mmCIF file of C-alpha atoms in Angstrom:
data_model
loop_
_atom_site.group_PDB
_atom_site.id
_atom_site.type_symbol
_atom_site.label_atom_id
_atom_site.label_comp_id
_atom_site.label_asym_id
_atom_site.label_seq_id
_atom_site.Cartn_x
_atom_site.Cartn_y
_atom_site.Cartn_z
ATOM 1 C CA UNK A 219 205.162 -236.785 -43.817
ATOM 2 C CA UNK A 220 201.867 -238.139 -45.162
ATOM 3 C CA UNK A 221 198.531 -237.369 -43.673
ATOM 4 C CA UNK A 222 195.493 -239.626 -44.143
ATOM 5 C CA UNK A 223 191.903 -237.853 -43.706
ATOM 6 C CA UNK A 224 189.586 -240.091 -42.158
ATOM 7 C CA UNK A 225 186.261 -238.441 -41.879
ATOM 8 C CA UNK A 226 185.207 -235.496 -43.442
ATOM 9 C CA UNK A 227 181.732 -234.072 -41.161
ATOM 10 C CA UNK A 228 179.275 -231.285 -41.926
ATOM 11 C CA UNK A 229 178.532 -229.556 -39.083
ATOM 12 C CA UNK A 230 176.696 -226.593 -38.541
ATOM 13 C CA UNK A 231 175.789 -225.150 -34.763
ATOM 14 C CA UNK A 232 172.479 -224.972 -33.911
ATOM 15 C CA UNK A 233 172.972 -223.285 -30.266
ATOM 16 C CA UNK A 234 174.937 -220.704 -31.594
ATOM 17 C CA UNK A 235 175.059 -217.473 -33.543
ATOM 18 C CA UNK A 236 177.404 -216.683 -36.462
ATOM 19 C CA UNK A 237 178.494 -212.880 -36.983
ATOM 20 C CA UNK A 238 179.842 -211.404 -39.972
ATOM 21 C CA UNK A 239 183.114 -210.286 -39.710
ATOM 22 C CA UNK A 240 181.421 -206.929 -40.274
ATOM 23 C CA UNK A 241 178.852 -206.898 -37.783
ATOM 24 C CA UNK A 242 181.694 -208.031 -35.648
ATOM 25 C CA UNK A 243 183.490 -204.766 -36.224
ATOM 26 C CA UNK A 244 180.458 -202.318 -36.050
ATOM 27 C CA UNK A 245 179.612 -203.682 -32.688
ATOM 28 C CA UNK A 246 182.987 -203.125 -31.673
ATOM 29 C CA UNK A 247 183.369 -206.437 -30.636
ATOM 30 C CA UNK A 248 186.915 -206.677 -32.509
ATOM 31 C CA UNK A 249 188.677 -203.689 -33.195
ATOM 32 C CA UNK A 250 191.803 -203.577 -34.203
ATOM 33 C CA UNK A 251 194.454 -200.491 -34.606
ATOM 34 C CA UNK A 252 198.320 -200.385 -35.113
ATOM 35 C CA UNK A 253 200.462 -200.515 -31.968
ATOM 36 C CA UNK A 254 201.403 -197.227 -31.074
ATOM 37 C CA UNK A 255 205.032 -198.274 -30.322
ATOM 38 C CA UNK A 256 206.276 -197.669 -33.723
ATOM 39 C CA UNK A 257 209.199 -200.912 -33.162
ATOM 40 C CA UNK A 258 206.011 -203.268 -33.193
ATOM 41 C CA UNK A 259 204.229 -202.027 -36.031
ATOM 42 C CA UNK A 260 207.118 -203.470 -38.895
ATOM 43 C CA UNK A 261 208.312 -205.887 -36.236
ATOM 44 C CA UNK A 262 206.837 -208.608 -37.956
ATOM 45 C CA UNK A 263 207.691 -208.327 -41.794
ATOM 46 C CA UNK A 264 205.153 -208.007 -44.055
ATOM 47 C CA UNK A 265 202.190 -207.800 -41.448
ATOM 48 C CA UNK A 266 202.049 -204.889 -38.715
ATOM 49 C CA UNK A 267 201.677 -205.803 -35.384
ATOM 50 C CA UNK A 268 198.052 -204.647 -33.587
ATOM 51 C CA UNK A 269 196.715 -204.296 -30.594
ATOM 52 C CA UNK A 270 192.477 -204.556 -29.862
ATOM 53 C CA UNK A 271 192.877 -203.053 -26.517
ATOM 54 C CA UNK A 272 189.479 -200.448 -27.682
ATOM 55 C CA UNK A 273 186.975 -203.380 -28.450
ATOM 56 C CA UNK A 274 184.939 -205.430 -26.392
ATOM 57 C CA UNK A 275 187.171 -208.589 -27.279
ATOM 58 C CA UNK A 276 190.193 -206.238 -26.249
ATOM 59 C CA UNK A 277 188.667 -205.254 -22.968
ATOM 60 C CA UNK A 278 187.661 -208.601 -21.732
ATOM 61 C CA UNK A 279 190.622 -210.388 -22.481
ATOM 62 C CA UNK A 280 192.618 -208.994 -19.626
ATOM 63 C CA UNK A 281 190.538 -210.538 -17.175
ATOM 64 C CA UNK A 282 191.087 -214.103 -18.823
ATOM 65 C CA UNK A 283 194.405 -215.620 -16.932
ATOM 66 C CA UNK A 284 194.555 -218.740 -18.681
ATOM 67 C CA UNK A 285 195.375 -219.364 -22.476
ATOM 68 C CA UNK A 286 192.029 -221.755 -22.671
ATOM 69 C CA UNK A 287 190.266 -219.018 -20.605
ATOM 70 C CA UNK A 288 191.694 -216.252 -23.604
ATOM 71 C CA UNK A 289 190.253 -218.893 -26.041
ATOM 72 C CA UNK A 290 186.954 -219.594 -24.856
ATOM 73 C CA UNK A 291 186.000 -216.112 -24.407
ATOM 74 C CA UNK A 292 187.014 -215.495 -28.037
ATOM 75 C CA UNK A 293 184.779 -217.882 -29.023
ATOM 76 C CA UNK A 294 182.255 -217.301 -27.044
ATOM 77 C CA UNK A 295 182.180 -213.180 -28.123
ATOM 78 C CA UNK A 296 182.499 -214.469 -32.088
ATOM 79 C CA UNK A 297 179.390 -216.921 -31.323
ATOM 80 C CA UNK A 298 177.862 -216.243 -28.996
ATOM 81 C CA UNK A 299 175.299 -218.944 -27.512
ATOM 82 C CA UNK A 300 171.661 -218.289 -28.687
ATOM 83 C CA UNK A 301 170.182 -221.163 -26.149
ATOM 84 C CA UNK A 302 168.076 -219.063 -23.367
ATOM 85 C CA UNK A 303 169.361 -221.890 -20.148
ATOM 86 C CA UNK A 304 173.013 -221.075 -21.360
ATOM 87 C CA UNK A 305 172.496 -217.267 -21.309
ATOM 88 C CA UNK A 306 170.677 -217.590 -17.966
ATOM 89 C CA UNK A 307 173.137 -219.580 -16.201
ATOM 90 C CA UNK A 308 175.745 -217.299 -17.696
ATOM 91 C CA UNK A 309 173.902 -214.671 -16.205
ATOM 92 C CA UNK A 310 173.347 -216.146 -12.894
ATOM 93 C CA UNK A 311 177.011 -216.611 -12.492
ATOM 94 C CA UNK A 312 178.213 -213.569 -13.007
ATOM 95 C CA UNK A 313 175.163 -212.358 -10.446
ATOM 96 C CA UNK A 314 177.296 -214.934 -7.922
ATOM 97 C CA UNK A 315 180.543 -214.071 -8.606
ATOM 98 C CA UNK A 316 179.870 -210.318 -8.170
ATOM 99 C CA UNK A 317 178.486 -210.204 -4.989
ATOM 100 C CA UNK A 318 180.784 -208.631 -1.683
ATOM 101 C CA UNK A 319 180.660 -211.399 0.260
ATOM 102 C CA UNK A 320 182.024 -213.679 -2.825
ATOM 103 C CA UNK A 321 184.687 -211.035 -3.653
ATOM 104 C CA UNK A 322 187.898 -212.516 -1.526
ATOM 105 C CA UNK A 323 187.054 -216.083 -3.133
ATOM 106 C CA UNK A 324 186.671 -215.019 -6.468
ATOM 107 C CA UNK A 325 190.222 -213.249 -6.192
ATOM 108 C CA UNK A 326 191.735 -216.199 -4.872
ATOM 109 C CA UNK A 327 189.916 -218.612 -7.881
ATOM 110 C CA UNK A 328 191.581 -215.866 -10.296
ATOM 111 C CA UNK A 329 194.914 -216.248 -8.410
ATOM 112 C CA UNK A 330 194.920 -219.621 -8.974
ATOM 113 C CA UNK A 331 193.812 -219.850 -11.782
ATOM 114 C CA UNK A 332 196.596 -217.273 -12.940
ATOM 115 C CA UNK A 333 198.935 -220.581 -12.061
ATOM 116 C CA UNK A 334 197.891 -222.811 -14.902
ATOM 117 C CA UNK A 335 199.945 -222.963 -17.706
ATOM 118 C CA UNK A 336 198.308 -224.483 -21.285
ATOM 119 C CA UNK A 337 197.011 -227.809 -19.961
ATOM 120 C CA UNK A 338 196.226 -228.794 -23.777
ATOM 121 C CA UNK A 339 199.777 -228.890 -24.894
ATOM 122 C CA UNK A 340 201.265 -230.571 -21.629
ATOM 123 C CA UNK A 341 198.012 -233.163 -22.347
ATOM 124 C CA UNK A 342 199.054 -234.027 -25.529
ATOM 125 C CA UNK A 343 202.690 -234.149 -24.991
ATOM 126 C CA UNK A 344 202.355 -236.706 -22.522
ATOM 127 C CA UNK A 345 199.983 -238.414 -24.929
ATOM 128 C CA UNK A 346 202.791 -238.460 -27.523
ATOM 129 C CA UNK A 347 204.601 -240.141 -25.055
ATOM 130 C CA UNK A 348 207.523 -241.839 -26.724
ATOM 131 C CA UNK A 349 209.287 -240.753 -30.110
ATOM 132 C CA UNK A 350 208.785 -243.892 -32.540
ATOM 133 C CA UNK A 351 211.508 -242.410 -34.868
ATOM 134 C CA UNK A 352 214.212 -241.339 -32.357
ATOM 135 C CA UNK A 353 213.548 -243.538 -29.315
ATOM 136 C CA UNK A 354 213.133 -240.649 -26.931
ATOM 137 C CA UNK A 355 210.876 -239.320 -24.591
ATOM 138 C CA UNK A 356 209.003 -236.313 -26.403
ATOM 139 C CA UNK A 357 207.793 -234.758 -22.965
ATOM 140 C CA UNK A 358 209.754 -233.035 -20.718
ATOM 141 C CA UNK A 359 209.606 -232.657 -17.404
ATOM 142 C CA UNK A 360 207.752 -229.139 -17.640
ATOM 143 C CA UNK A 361 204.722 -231.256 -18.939
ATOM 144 C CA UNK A 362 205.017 -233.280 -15.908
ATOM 145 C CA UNK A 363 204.623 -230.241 -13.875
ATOM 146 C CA UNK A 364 202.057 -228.002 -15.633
ATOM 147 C CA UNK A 365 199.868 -231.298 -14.852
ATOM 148 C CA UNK A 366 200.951 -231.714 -11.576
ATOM 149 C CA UNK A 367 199.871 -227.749 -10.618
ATOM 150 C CA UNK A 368 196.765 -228.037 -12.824
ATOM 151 C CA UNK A 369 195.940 -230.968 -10.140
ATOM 152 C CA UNK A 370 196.685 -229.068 -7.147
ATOM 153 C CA UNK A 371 194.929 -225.675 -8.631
ATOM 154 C CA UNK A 372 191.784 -227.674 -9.732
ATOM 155 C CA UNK A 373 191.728 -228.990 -6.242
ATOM 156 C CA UNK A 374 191.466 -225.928 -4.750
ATOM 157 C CA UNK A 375 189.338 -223.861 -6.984
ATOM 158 C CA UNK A 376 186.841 -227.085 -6.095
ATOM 159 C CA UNK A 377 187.123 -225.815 -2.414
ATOM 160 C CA UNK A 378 186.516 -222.427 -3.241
ATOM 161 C CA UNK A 379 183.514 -223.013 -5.719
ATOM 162 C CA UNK A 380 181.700 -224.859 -2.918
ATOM 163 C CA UNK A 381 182.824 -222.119 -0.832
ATOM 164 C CA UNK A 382 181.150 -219.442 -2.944
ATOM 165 C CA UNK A 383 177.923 -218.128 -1.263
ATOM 166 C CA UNK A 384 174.806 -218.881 -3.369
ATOM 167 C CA UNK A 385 177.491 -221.091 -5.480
ATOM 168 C CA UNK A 386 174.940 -223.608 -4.560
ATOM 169 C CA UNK A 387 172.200 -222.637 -7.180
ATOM 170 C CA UNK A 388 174.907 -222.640 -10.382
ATOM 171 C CA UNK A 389 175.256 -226.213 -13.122
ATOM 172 C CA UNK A 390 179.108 -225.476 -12.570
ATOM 173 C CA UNK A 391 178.782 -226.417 -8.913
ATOM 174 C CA UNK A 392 177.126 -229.552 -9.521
ATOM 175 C CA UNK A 393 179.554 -230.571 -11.818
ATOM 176 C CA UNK A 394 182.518 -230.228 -9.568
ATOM 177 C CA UNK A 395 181.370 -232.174 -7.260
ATOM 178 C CA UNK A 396 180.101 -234.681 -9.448
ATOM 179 C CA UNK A 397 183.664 -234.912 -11.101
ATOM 180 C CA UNK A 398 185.453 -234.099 -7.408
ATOM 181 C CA UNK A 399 184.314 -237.100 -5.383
#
């Protein structure tokens, strides 16, 4: 199998802040220890197994359901966004979300969202669409349905983000139902 590069782009981000792995560590943002189940430690060959349960990273990442939710936090702890209207909106969220009279919708948005299974992989299986080598299909039907719940999930977290009091005031609401209608 050959590869062809097309484009090789600098990049560097303005809006965002890059951390040394260091600082990373001494602010306890990742910290990593061996598993204390001594099985998982060697289970892996060469490398031990870890768990970053005791870090800030470690800590958060229970409360992400989804595998793109798990990812964007990541990135958003390693670089964190140094633009003041992101921070504030971040900020105001959270504010919404935490507030009593939110709390039954905000379980039900992380019930649902609990549901979706990694829309990125179904995406680009479905994409691939046929195998040019073998003459099959290279989806399955599972792709079919992690789309097909992602639809009816997405549908109702819409109804439950205009639902949210104050939900009004937040970007996130305009864009849903500027993409919804």
């Amino acid at each position: 199998i050959s590869f062809r590069v097309k484009a090789i782009t600098m990049g560097s981000p303005s809006d965002v802040m890059l951390i040394s792995a260091d600082s990373l560590f001494s602010l306890q943002i990742v910290r990593t220890e061996l598993h204390p189940n001594p099985q998982l430690q060697c289970l892996g060959g060469s490398e031990n197994k870890v768990k970053e349960s005791l870090s800030i990273a470690g800590l958060l990442q229970a409360l992400a359901g989804t595998a793109q939710g798990k990812s964007r936090l990541r990135q958003m702890l390693f670089q964190p966004s140094t633009d003041i209207d992101v921070i504030e909106e971040r900020q105001k969220s959270i504010a919404i979300f935490l507030r009593p009279e939110n709390r039954d919708i905000v379980q039900s948005m992380r019930k649902q969202l609990k549901k979706v299974k990694n829309i990125k992989a179904a995406l680009h299986h479905v994409r691939g669409g046929v195998d040019r080598i073998r003459g099959q299909l290279s989806l399955r039907n599972n792709d079919w349905r992690a789309i097909l719940l992602f639809t009816m999930v997405t549908t109702q977290l819409r109804e439950d983000i205009r639902s949210l009091v104050g939900g009004q005031d937040l970007s996130i609401y305009a864009k849903v139902i500027q993409y919804a209608t």
